mmCIF file of C-alpha atoms and ligand atoms in Angstrom:
data_model
loop_
_atom_site.group_PDB
_atom_site.id
_atom_site.type_symbol
_atom_site.label_atom_id
_atom_site.label_comp_id
_atom_site.label_asym_id
_atom_site.label_seq_id
_atom_site.Cartn_x
_atom_site.Cartn_y
_atom_site.Cartn_z
ATOM 1 C CA MET A 1 0.000 0.000 0.000
ATOM 2 C CA ASN A 2 1.304 3.398 -0.793
ATOM 3 C CA PHE A 3 0.433 5.972 1.851
ATOM 4 C CA SER A 4 3.633 7.922 1.343
ATOM 5 C CA THR A 5 3.375 11.655 1.749
ATOM 6 C CA SER A 6 5.576 14.533 0.810
ATOM 7 C CA VAL A 7 6.364 17.126 3.419
ATOM 8 C CA GLN A 8 7.332 20.165 1.426
ATOM 9 C CA MET A 9 4.353 20.966 -0.693
ATOM 10 C CA ALA A 10 2.336 24.103 -1.198
ATOM 11 C CA ARG A 11 -0.558 24.685 1.182
ATOM 12 C CA SER A 12 -2.915 26.082 -1.432
ATOM 13 C CA ALA A 13 -3.022 26.668 -5.157
ATOM 14 C CA LEU A 14 -2.366 30.340 -4.562
ATOM 15 C CA ASP A 15 1.086 29.427 -3.145
ATOM 16 C CA GLU A 16 2.154 27.373 -6.133
ATOM 17 C CA MET A 17 4.345 30.016 -7.663
ATOM 18 C CA SER A 18 7.723 29.850 -9.396
ATOM 19 C CA ALA A 19 10.325 32.609 -9.109
ATOM 20 C CA THR A 20 9.166 33.918 -12.498
ATOM 21 C CA GLY A 21 5.610 34.492 -11.263
ATOM 22 C CA ALA A 22 4.195 31.468 -13.097
ATOM 23 C CA PHE A 23 1.672 29.077 -11.535
ATOM 24 C CA VAL A 24 3.200 25.592 -11.168
ATOM 25 C CA ARG A 25 0.876 22.808 -10.004
ATOM 26 C CA THR A 26 2.253 20.284 -7.480
ATOM 27 C CA PRO A 27 1.497 16.555 -7.921
ATOM 28 C CA SER A 28 -1.095 14.628 -5.901
ATOM 29 C CA THR A 29 0.076 12.376 -3.079
ATOM 30 C CA PHE A 30 -2.259 9.441 -2.425
ATOM 31 C CA ARG A 31 -1.911 7.168 -5.409
ATOM 32 C CA SER A 32 -3.295 3.732 -4.505
ATOM 33 C CA PHE A 33 -5.546 1.875 -6.914
ATOM 34 C CA ILE A 34 -8.878 0.179 -6.522
ATOM 35 C CA SER A 35 -8.732 -3.093 -8.426
ATOM 36 C CA LYS A 36 -11.217 -5.624 -9.724
ATOM 37 C CA ASP A 37 -8.915 -8.273 -8.192
ATOM 38 C CA PRO A 38 -10.704 -9.267 -4.936
ATOM 39 C CA ASN A 39 -7.340 -9.947 -3.251
ATOM 40 C CA SER A 40 -5.935 -6.467 -3.819
ATOM 41 C CA PRO A 41 -5.629 -4.022 -0.876
ATOM 42 C CA PHE A 42 -8.434 -1.916 -2.337
ATOM 43 C CA PRO A 43 -10.832 -4.300 -4.097
ATOM 44 C CA ALA A 44 -13.769 -2.945 -6.092
ATOM 45 C CA GLU A 45 -16.756 -3.471 -3.786
ATOM 46 C CA ALA A 46 -20.163 -1.819 -3.805
ATOM 47 C CA GLY A 47 -20.715 0.371 -0.749
ATOM 48 C CA ARG A 48 -17.086 0.526 0.338
ATOM 49 C CA TYR A 49 -15.889 3.807 -1.159
ATOM 50 C CA HIS A 50 -16.963 7.432 -0.938
ATOM 51 C CA LEU A 51 -16.068 10.266 -3.294
ATOM 52 C CA TYR A 52 -15.640 13.666 -1.671
ATOM 53 C CA VAL A 53 -15.991 16.467 -4.209
ATOM 54 C CA SER A 54 -16.645 20.113 -4.576
ATOM 55 C CA TYR A 55 -19.144 20.852 -7.326
ATOM 56 C CA ALA A 56 -16.992 23.881 -8.019
ATOM 57 C CA CYS A 57 -13.841 21.945 -8.828
ATOM 58 C CA PRO A 58 -13.297 20.775 -12.407
ATOM 59 C CA TRP A 59 -10.987 17.930 -11.349
ATOM 60 C CA ALA A 60 -13.491 16.580 -8.832
ATOM 61 C CA SER A 61 -16.306 17.097 -11.311
ATOM 62 C CA ARG A 62 -14.737 14.836 -13.871
ATOM 63 C CA CYS A 63 -14.880 12.011 -11.302
ATOM 64 C CA LEU A 64 -18.497 12.852 -10.575
ATOM 65 C CA VAL A 65 -19.340 12.752 -14.289
ATOM 66 C CA TYR A 66 -17.882 9.233 -14.412
ATOM 67 C CA LEU A 67 -19.858 8.184 -11.352
ATOM 68 C CA LYS A 68 -23.053 9.289 -13.082
ATOM 69 C CA ILE A 69 -22.524 8.158 -16.646
ATOM 70 C CA LYS A 70 -21.006 4.805 -15.718
ATOM 71 C CA GLY A 71 -23.916 4.184 -13.355
ATOM 72 C CA LEU A 72 -21.726 3.869 -10.266
ATOM 73 C CA ASP A 73 -23.523 6.322 -8.039
ATOM 74 C CA LYS A 74 -25.422 3.601 -6.165
ATOM 75 C CA ALA A 75 -22.234 1.644 -5.464
ATOM 76 C CA ILE A 76 -20.039 4.630 -4.598
ATOM 77 C CA SER A 77 -21.531 7.350 -2.431
ATOM 78 C CA PHE A 78 -20.491 10.969 -2.834
ATOM 79 C CA SER A 79 -20.893 14.321 -1.145
ATOM 80 C CA SER A 80 -19.878 17.892 -1.815
ATOM 81 C CA VAL A 81 -18.257 20.484 0.432
ATOM 82 C CA LYS A 82 -19.339 24.125 0.604
ATOM 83 C CA PRO A 83 -18.227 26.205 -2.380
ATOM 84 C CA ILE A 84 -16.370 28.995 -0.606
ATOM 85 C CA TRP A 85 -13.138 28.241 1.211
ATOM 86 C CA GLY A 86 -13.145 28.900 4.933
ATOM 87 C CA ARG A 87 -10.839 28.584 7.916
ATOM 88 C CA THR A 88 -10.025 24.898 8.388
ATOM 89 C CA LYS A 89 -8.645 25.222 11.951
ATOM 90 C CA ASP A 90 -9.112 27.694 14.770
ATOM 91 C CA ASN A 91 -5.404 27.873 15.540
ATOM 92 C CA ASP A 92 -3.947 28.690 12.106
ATOM 93 C CA ASP A 93 -5.010 30.700 9.104
ATOM 94 C CA HIS A 94 -5.223 27.985 6.445
ATOM 95 C CA MET A 95 -8.215 28.457 4.129
ATOM 96 C CA GLY A 96 -9.727 25.468 2.370
ATOM 97 C CA TRP A 97 -12.730 23.260 1.664
ATOM 98 C CA ILE A 98 -15.151 22.913 4.557
ATOM 99 C CA PHE A 99 -18.321 20.945 5.195
ATOM 100 C CA PRO A 100 -21.515 22.628 6.319
ATOM 101 C CA ALA A 101 -22.483 21.963 9.924
ATOM 102 C CA LEU A 102 -26.153 21.568 9.010
ATOM 103 C CA ASP A 103 -28.069 19.884 6.190
ATOM 104 C CA ASP A 104 -29.827 23.043 5.051
ATOM 105 C CA GLU A 105 -26.886 25.430 5.372
ATOM 106 C CA GLU A 106 -25.882 25.386 1.693
ATOM 107 C CA PRO A 107 -27.932 23.649 -1.021
ATOM 108 C CA GLY A 108 -25.817 20.918 -2.635
ATOM 109 C CA ALA A 109 -23.350 20.646 0.257
ATOM 110 C CA GLU A 110 -23.719 18.104 3.070
ATOM 111 C CA PRO A 111 -22.231 17.656 6.526
ATOM 112 C CA ASP A 112 -19.714 14.798 6.699
ATOM 113 C CA THR A 113 -21.713 12.004 8.298
ATOM 114 C CA LEU A 114 -19.039 9.410 7.468
ATOM 115 C CA ASN A 115 -16.129 10.780 9.456
ATOM 116 C CA GLY A 116 -17.532 13.796 11.207
ATOM 117 C CA ALA A 117 -14.887 15.924 9.477
ATOM 118 C CA LYS A 118 -15.237 19.703 9.499
ATOM 119 C CA SER A 119 -12.945 20.136 6.509
ATOM 120 C CA ILE A 120 -11.205 18.230 3.721
ATOM 121 C CA ARG A 121 -8.038 18.949 5.686
ATOM 122 C CA ASP A 122 -9.425 16.833 8.555
ATOM 123 C CA LEU A 123 -9.720 13.883 6.162
ATOM 124 C CA TYR A 124 -6.087 14.194 5.072
ATOM 125 C CA GLU A 125 -5.054 14.347 8.710
ATOM 126 C CA LEU A 126 -7.142 11.264 9.513
ATOM 127 C CA ALA A 127 -5.462 9.413 6.645
ATOM 128 C CA SER A 128 -1.887 10.471 7.383
ATOM 129 C CA SER A 129 -0.266 11.879 10.507
ATOM 130 C CA ASN A 130 2.540 13.669 8.677
ATOM 131 C CA TYR A 131 0.762 15.075 5.620
ATOM 132 C CA SER A 132 1.605 18.650 4.801
ATOM 133 C CA GLY A 133 0.624 19.115 1.182
ATOM 134 C CA LYS A 134 -2.486 20.749 -0.263
ATOM 135 C CA TYR A 135 -5.880 19.584 0.923
ATOM 136 C CA THR A 136 -7.451 19.056 -2.479
ATOM 137 C CA VAL A 137 -10.616 17.502 -3.814
ATOM 138 C CA PRO A 138 -11.400 14.989 -5.179
ATOM 139 C CA VAL A 139 -10.755 12.569 -2.328
ATOM 140 C CA LEU A 140 -11.601 8.923 -2.901
ATOM 141 C CA TRP A 141 -12.160 7.507 0.578
ATOM 142 C CA ASP A 142 -12.132 3.899 1.767
ATOM 143 C CA LYS A 143 -14.795 3.503 4.475
ATOM 144 C CA LYS A 144 -13.370 0.140 5.545
ATOM 145 C CA LEU A 145 -9.714 1.101 6.060
ATOM 146 C CA LYS A 146 -10.664 4.699 6.877
ATOM 147 C CA THR A 147 -8.116 6.222 4.601
ATOM 148 C CA ILE A 148 -7.646 8.049 1.317
ATOM 149 C CA VAL A 149 -7.214 5.692 -1.603
ATOM 150 C CA ASN A 150 -6.402 8.301 -4.185
ATOM 151 C CA ASN A 151 -6.632 12.079 -4.646
ATOM 152 C CA GLU A 152 -5.706 12.320 -8.322
ATOM 153 C CA SER A 153 -8.731 12.660 -10.592
ATOM 154 C CA GLU A 154 -6.833 11.422 -13.633
ATOM 155 C CA GLU A 155 -6.357 8.060 -11.902
ATOM 156 C CA ILE A 156 -9.770 7.957 -10.225
ATOM 157 C CA ILE A 157 -11.570 8.195 -13.570
ATOM 158 C CA ARG A 158 -9.490 5.315 -14.961
ATOM 159 C CA MET A 159 -10.481 3.151 -11.975
ATOM 160 C CA PHE A 160 -14.121 4.078 -12.389
ATOM 161 C CA ASN A 161 -13.955 3.181 -16.065
ATOM 162 C CA THR A 162 -12.600 -0.341 -15.682
ATOM 163 C CA GLU A 163 -12.322 -1.684 -12.153
ATOM 164 C CA PHE A 164 -15.975 -1.749 -11.124
ATOM 165 C CA ILE A 165 -16.909 -3.739 -14.189
ATOM 166 C CA ASP A 166 -19.307 -6.139 -12.385
ATOM 167 C CA ILE A 167 -20.893 -3.372 -10.327
ATOM 168 C CA THR A 168 -21.389 -0.508 -12.742
ATOM 169 C CA GLU A 169 -24.831 -0.188 -14.330
ATOM 170 C CA ASN A 170 -23.405 1.006 -17.613
ATOM 171 C CA ALA A 171 -20.521 -1.396 -18.175
ATOM 172 C CA ALA A 172 -20.870 -1.150 -21.955
ATOM 173 C CA LEU A 173 -19.642 2.450 -21.919
ATOM 174 C CA ASP A 174 -15.861 2.290 -22.210
ATOM 175 C CA LEU A 175 -14.442 5.799 -22.181
ATOM 176 C CA TYR A 176 -10.856 4.598 -22.620
ATOM 177 C CA PRO A 177 -11.117 1.785 -25.176
ATOM 178 C CA PRO A 178 -7.815 0.055 -26.021
ATOM 179 C CA HIS A 179 -7.879 1.054 -29.693
ATOM 180 C CA LEU A 180 -8.167 4.765 -28.841
ATOM 181 C CA GLN A 181 -5.835 4.966 -25.850
ATOM 182 C CA GLY A 182 -2.871 6.378 -27.796
ATOM 183 C CA GLN A 183 -5.039 9.063 -29.372
ATOM 184 C CA ILE A 184 -6.777 9.899 -26.075
ATOM 185 C CA ASN A 185 -3.424 10.270 -24.290
ATOM 186 C CA GLU A 186 -2.131 12.539 -27.023
ATOM 187 C CA VAL A 187 -5.224 14.781 -26.886
ATOM 188 C CA ASN A 188 -5.176 14.788 -23.061
ATOM 189 C CA ASP A 189 -1.614 16.124 -23.094
ATOM 190 C CA TRP A 190 -2.291 19.275 -25.078
ATOM 191 C CA VAL A 191 -5.774 19.796 -23.620
ATOM 192 C CA TYR A 192 -4.389 19.588 -20.069
ATOM 193 C CA ASP A 193 -1.474 21.836 -20.778
ATOM 194 C CA GLY A 194 -3.253 24.420 -22.885
ATOM 195 C CA ILE A 195 -6.778 24.364 -21.466
ATOM 196 C CA ASN A 196 -7.464 22.463 -18.197
ATOM 197 C CA ASN A 197 -4.365 23.721 -16.442
ATOM 198 C CA GLY A 198 -3.926 26.558 -18.929
ATOM 199 C CA VAL A 199 -6.833 28.586 -17.546
ATOM 200 C CA TYR A 200 -5.269 28.354 -14.064
ATOM 201 C CA ARG A 201 -1.915 29.432 -15.469
ATOM 202 C CA CYS A 202 -3.644 32.494 -16.918
ATOM 203 C CA GLY A 203 -5.548 33.246 -13.723
ATOM 204 C CA PHE A 204 -2.836 32.641 -11.156
ATOM 205 C CA ALA A 205 0.049 34.283 -13.047
ATOM 206 C CA LYS A 206 1.636 37.078 -11.045
ATOM 207 C CA LYS A 207 3.653 38.532 -13.905
ATOM 208 C CA GLN A 208 2.717 39.582 -17.429
ATOM 209 C CA GLU A 209 5.070 37.207 -19.230
ATOM 210 C CA PRO A 210 3.772 33.894 -17.837
ATOM 211 C CA TYR A 211 0.210 35.154 -18.377
ATOM 212 C CA ASP A 212 1.031 36.038 -22.003
ATOM 213 C CA GLU A 213 2.586 32.645 -22.542
ATOM 214 C CA ALA A 214 -0.371 30.794 -20.968
ATOM 215 C CA ILE A 215 -3.051 32.722 -22.834
ATOM 216 C CA THR A 216 -1.341 32.214 -26.186
ATOM 217 C CA LYS A 217 -1.212 28.470 -25.548
ATOM 218 C CA LEU A 218 -4.806 28.424 -24.300
ATOM 219 C CA TYR A 219 -6.190 29.974 -27.471
ATOM 220 C CA GLU A 220 -4.006 27.833 -29.726
ATOM 221 C CA ALA A 221 -5.504 24.796 -28.012
ATOM 222 C CA LEU A 222 -9.078 26.119 -28.209
ATOM 223 C CA ASP A 223 -8.603 26.912 -31.906
ATOM 224 C CA LYS A 224 -7.382 23.357 -32.388
ATOM 225 C CA CYS A 225 -10.499 21.988 -30.633
ATOM 226 C CA GLU A 226 -12.703 24.131 -32.851
ATOM 227 C CA GLU A 227 -10.998 22.760 -35.938
ATOM 228 C CA ILE A 228 -11.281 19.109 -34.821
ATOM 229 C CA LEU A 229 -14.882 19.529 -33.722
ATOM 230 C CA SER A 230 -15.831 21.080 -37.054
ATOM 231 C CA GLN A 231 -15.145 17.671 -38.571
ATOM 232 C CA GLN A 232 -16.296 15.136 -36.005
ATOM 233 C CA ARG A 233 -18.659 14.945 -33.060
ATOM 234 C CA TYR A 234 -16.046 14.325 -30.333
ATOM 235 C CA LEU A 235 -12.323 14.904 -29.843
ATOM 236 C CA CYS A 236 -11.254 11.374 -30.785
ATOM 237 C CA GLY A 237 -13.842 10.543 -33.425
ATOM 238 C CA ASN A 238 -17.570 10.009 -33.309
ATOM 239 C CA ALA A 239 -17.687 8.287 -29.912
ATOM 240 C CA LEU A 240 -17.538 9.980 -26.524
ATOM 241 C CA THR A 241 -14.266 9.292 -24.685
ATOM 242 C CA GLU A 242 -12.322 10.288 -21.597
ATOM 243 C CA ALA A 243 -10.769 13.127 -23.603
ATOM 244 C CA ASP A 244 -14.199 14.755 -23.944
ATOM 245 C CA ILE A 245 -15.055 14.519 -20.257
ATOM 246 C CA ARG A 246 -11.715 16.097 -19.417
ATOM 247 C CA LEU A 247 -12.283 18.976 -21.819
ATOM 248 C CA PHE A 248 -15.938 19.399 -20.815
ATOM 249 C CA VAL A 249 -15.304 20.249 -17.155
ATOM 250 C CA THR A 250 -13.186 23.220 -18.204
ATOM 251 C CA VAL A 251 -15.254 24.551 -21.100
ATOM 252 C CA ILE A 252 -18.488 24.448 -19.078
ATOM 253 C CA ARG A 253 -16.847 26.916 -16.635
ATOM 254 C CA PHE A 254 -15.292 29.073 -19.326
ATOM 255 C CA ASP A 255 -17.719 31.915 -20.050
ATOM 256 C CA GLU A 256 -19.225 31.980 -16.554
ATOM 257 C CA VAL A 257 -15.896 32.146 -14.722
ATOM 258 C CA TYR A 258 -12.591 31.849 -16.547
ATOM 259 C CA ALA A 259 -13.318 34.582 -19.114
ATOM 260 C CA VAL A 260 -13.708 37.092 -16.283
ATOM 261 C CA HIS A 261 -11.952 35.762 -13.175
ATOM 262 C CA PHE A 262 -8.921 34.246 -14.925
ATOM 263 C CA LYS A 263 -8.697 36.891 -17.698
ATOM 264 C CA CYS A 264 -9.361 34.387 -20.496
ATOM 265 C CA ASN A 265 -11.242 36.917 -22.594
ATOM 266 C CA LYS A 266 -9.486 36.947 -25.930
ATOM 267 C CA LYS A 267 -12.481 35.063 -27.239
ATOM 268 C CA LEU A 268 -15.494 33.671 -25.371
ATOM 269 C CA LEU A 269 -16.413 30.031 -25.627
ATOM 270 C CA ARG A 270 -19.721 30.950 -27.237
ATOM 271 C CA GLU A 271 -17.765 32.545 -30.068
ATOM 272 C CA TYR A 272 -16.515 29.087 -31.021
ATOM 273 C CA PRO A 273 -19.619 27.545 -32.650
ATOM 274 C CA ASN A 274 -18.343 23.982 -32.669
ATOM 275 C CA VAL A 275 -16.858 23.907 -29.170
ATOM 276 C CA PHE A 276 -19.931 25.681 -27.804
ATOM 277 C CA ASN A 277 -22.416 23.246 -29.349
ATOM 278 C CA TYR A 278 -20.187 20.340 -28.286
ATOM 279 C CA THR A 279 -20.315 21.615 -24.700
ATOM 280 C CA LYS A 280 -24.124 21.530 -24.873
ATOM 281 C CA ASP A 281 -23.998 18.063 -26.406
ATOM 282 C CA ILE A 282 -21.985 16.659 -23.511
ATOM 283 C CA TYR A 283 -24.029 18.574 -20.939
ATOM 284 C CA GLN A 284 -27.064 16.759 -22.340
ATOM 285 C CA VAL A 285 -25.597 13.244 -21.980
ATOM 286 C CA PRO A 286 -27.897 11.663 -19.347
ATOM 287 C CA GLY A 287 -26.439 12.244 -15.879
ATOM 288 C CA VAL A 288 -23.967 14.977 -16.794
ATOM 289 C CA SER A 289 -26.107 18.035 -16.061
ATOM 290 C CA SER A 290 -26.582 16.876 -12.449
ATOM 291 C CA THR A 291 -22.830 17.292 -11.932
ATOM 292 C CA VAL A 292 -22.859 20.950 -12.991
ATOM 293 C CA ASN A 293 -23.809 23.233 -10.111
ATOM 294 C CA MET A 294 -23.151 26.691 -11.534
ATOM 295 C CA GLU A 295 -24.018 28.379 -8.276
ATOM 296 C CA HIS A 296 -21.245 26.493 -6.463
ATOM 297 C CA ILE A 297 -18.886 27.094 -9.383
ATOM 298 C CA LYS A 298 -19.391 30.867 -9.401
ATOM 299 C CA LYS A 299 -19.461 31.236 -5.631
ATOM 300 C CA HIS A 300 -16.214 29.314 -5.331
ATOM 301 C CA TYR A 301 -14.013 31.025 -7.852
ATOM 302 C CA TYR A 302 -15.211 34.567 -7.288
ATOM 303 C CA GLY A 303 -15.354 34.066 -3.526
ATOM 304 C CA SER A 304 -12.277 32.015 -2.644
ATOM 305 C CA HIS A 305 -9.392 33.891 -4.256
ATOM 306 C CA PRO A 306 -9.217 37.249 -2.489
ATOM 307 C CA SER A 307 -5.892 38.082 -4.139
ATOM 308 C CA ILE A 308 -7.653 37.973 -7.541
ATOM 309 C CA ASN A 309 -11.107 39.263 -6.570
ATOM 310 C CA PRO A 310 -10.643 41.086 -3.245
ATOM 311 C CA PHE A 311 -14.284 41.991 -2.692
ATOM 312 C CA GLY A 312 -15.707 38.627 -3.729
ATOM 313 C CA ILE A 313 -18.259 40.208 -6.050
ATOM 314 C CA ILE A 314 -19.978 37.587 -8.239
ATOM 315 C CA PRO A 315 -20.740 38.827 -11.778
ATOM 316 C CA HIS A 316 -24.372 38.322 -12.850
ATOM 317 C CA GLY A 317 -23.827 36.973 -16.359
ATOM 318 C CA PRO A 318 -23.909 35.340 -18.726
ATOM 319 C CA ASN A 319 -26.147 32.485 -17.423
ATOM 320 C CA ILE A 320 -25.906 30.332 -20.522
ATOM 321 C CA ASP A 321 -28.512 27.590 -20.839
ATOM 322 C CA TYR A 322 -26.623 24.509 -21.966
ATOM 323 C CA SER A 323 -29.806 22.466 -22.202
ATOM 324 C CA THR A 324 -30.968 24.247 -25.381
ATOM 325 C CA PRO A 325 -30.732 22.430 -28.749
ATOM 326 C CA HIS A 326 -27.312 21.871 -30.313
ATOM 327 C CA ASP A 327 -26.238 21.001 -33.824
ATOM 328 C CA ARG A 328 -23.972 18.056 -33.115
ATOM 329 C CA ASP A 329 -26.436 15.465 -34.425
ATOM 330 C CA ARG A 330 -25.120 16.348 -37.862
ATOM 331 C CA PHE A 331 -22.296 13.894 -37.174
ATOM 332 C CA SER A 332 -23.293 10.258 -36.958
ATOM 333 C CA LYS A 333 -22.387 8.646 -33.625
HETATM 334 N N1 GSH B 401 -4.357 16.934 -9.489
HETATM 335 C C1 GSH B 401 -5.521 17.085 -8.771
HETATM 336 C C2 GSH B 401 -5.874 18.542 -8.671
HETATM 337 C C3 GSH B 401 -7.029 18.787 -7.768
HETATM 338 C C4 GSH B 401 -7.154 20.271 -7.393
HETATM 339 O O1 GSH B 401 -6.280 21.076 -7.721
HETATM 340 N N2 GSH B 401 -8.235 20.636 -6.696
HETATM 341 C C5 GSH B 401 -8.426 22.006 -6.233
HETATM 342 C C6 GSH B 401 -9.807 22.508 -6.479
HETATM 343 S S1 GSH B 401 -10.178 22.882 -8.140
HETATM 344 C C7 GSH B 401 -8.282 22.046 -4.732
HETATM 345 O O2 GSH B 401 -8.865 21.241 -4.035
HETATM 346 N N3 GSH B 401 -7.512 23.020 -4.220
HETATM 347 C C8 GSH B 401 -7.352 23.202 -2.815
HETATM 348 C C9 GSH B 401 -6.229 24.170 -2.520
HETATM 349 O O3 GSH B 401 -5.608 24.660 -3.469
HETATM 350 O O4 GSH B 401 -5.994 24.391 -1.340
HETATM 351 C C10 GSH B 401 -6.592 16.268 -9.463
HETATM 352 O O5 GSH B 401 -6.759 16.410 -10.677
HETATM 353 O O6 GSH B 401 -7.252 15.484 -8.807
#
């Protein structure tokens, strides 16, 4: 079992800064795997695992999308924290994800009935006595061993795709089929770099140069998506894959948040007809819309980064309705 932890990591995304003023993301720490092998330390079992998310977080949301579209949400429970970061301890000033104390405190967020934790930080401290990295969501929790299995969404979605094969209600949906894995990996690389992490590199840059570099890369990658999606329904052909879920969680936040809060305003997402309609298409896949809580998303970003938005004002617009008709049916599935 790998419970190893690193002791010199950033405490929050806002600290992840290089000397040049560029945002540099630190790696996740808990990297164990749930396996379909019943003799493995973390076997795939219905009822054993819990997924802690924030509806605001794109990385956590991609896990939640998998839970829904693979039909795993009866076998794996989940709950969301409150959208706005708060003090996680009385005796220091760390700000992070916290649970509501009461059921009706914040629609969508629930108190932690599993562990009685007040914050995501509490969970990391329950799982490891010497952890000092960031207290990030998603957290995939093992109720039996009372520990964190994994806190890296990229790996969690792979487990959800294949390891719960006898438990999932939609086993036929393979989002990482062997014949497309090379292509999916290749797309993931530039989409992560340019778009998923790219928007953060724009938003968290503290100097002009790293911002300029990030925004150039972001729009090169978005232009590339527009070009690909003008010819086929999804990023890797005419079937939905992991690459699409990974892009979706960023583009769904783009016009509501990133365009304003992270200064990604060279072009709005709705000015890209193919990417925009594609975003609606994926939003309308059964189960996906339930993972998009725009109120949590907007409250979180505009309210949790005082160095970017000191007064926490939440812009009113644009309130795009992603459930309206799209034109993606023009490509055969
Ligand atoms: N590599 C992680 C990244 C997760 C991540 O960065 N989560 C953010 C929320 S969007 C977080 O929890 N940040 C807490 C903090 O920065 O203190 C994954 O993909 O699972």
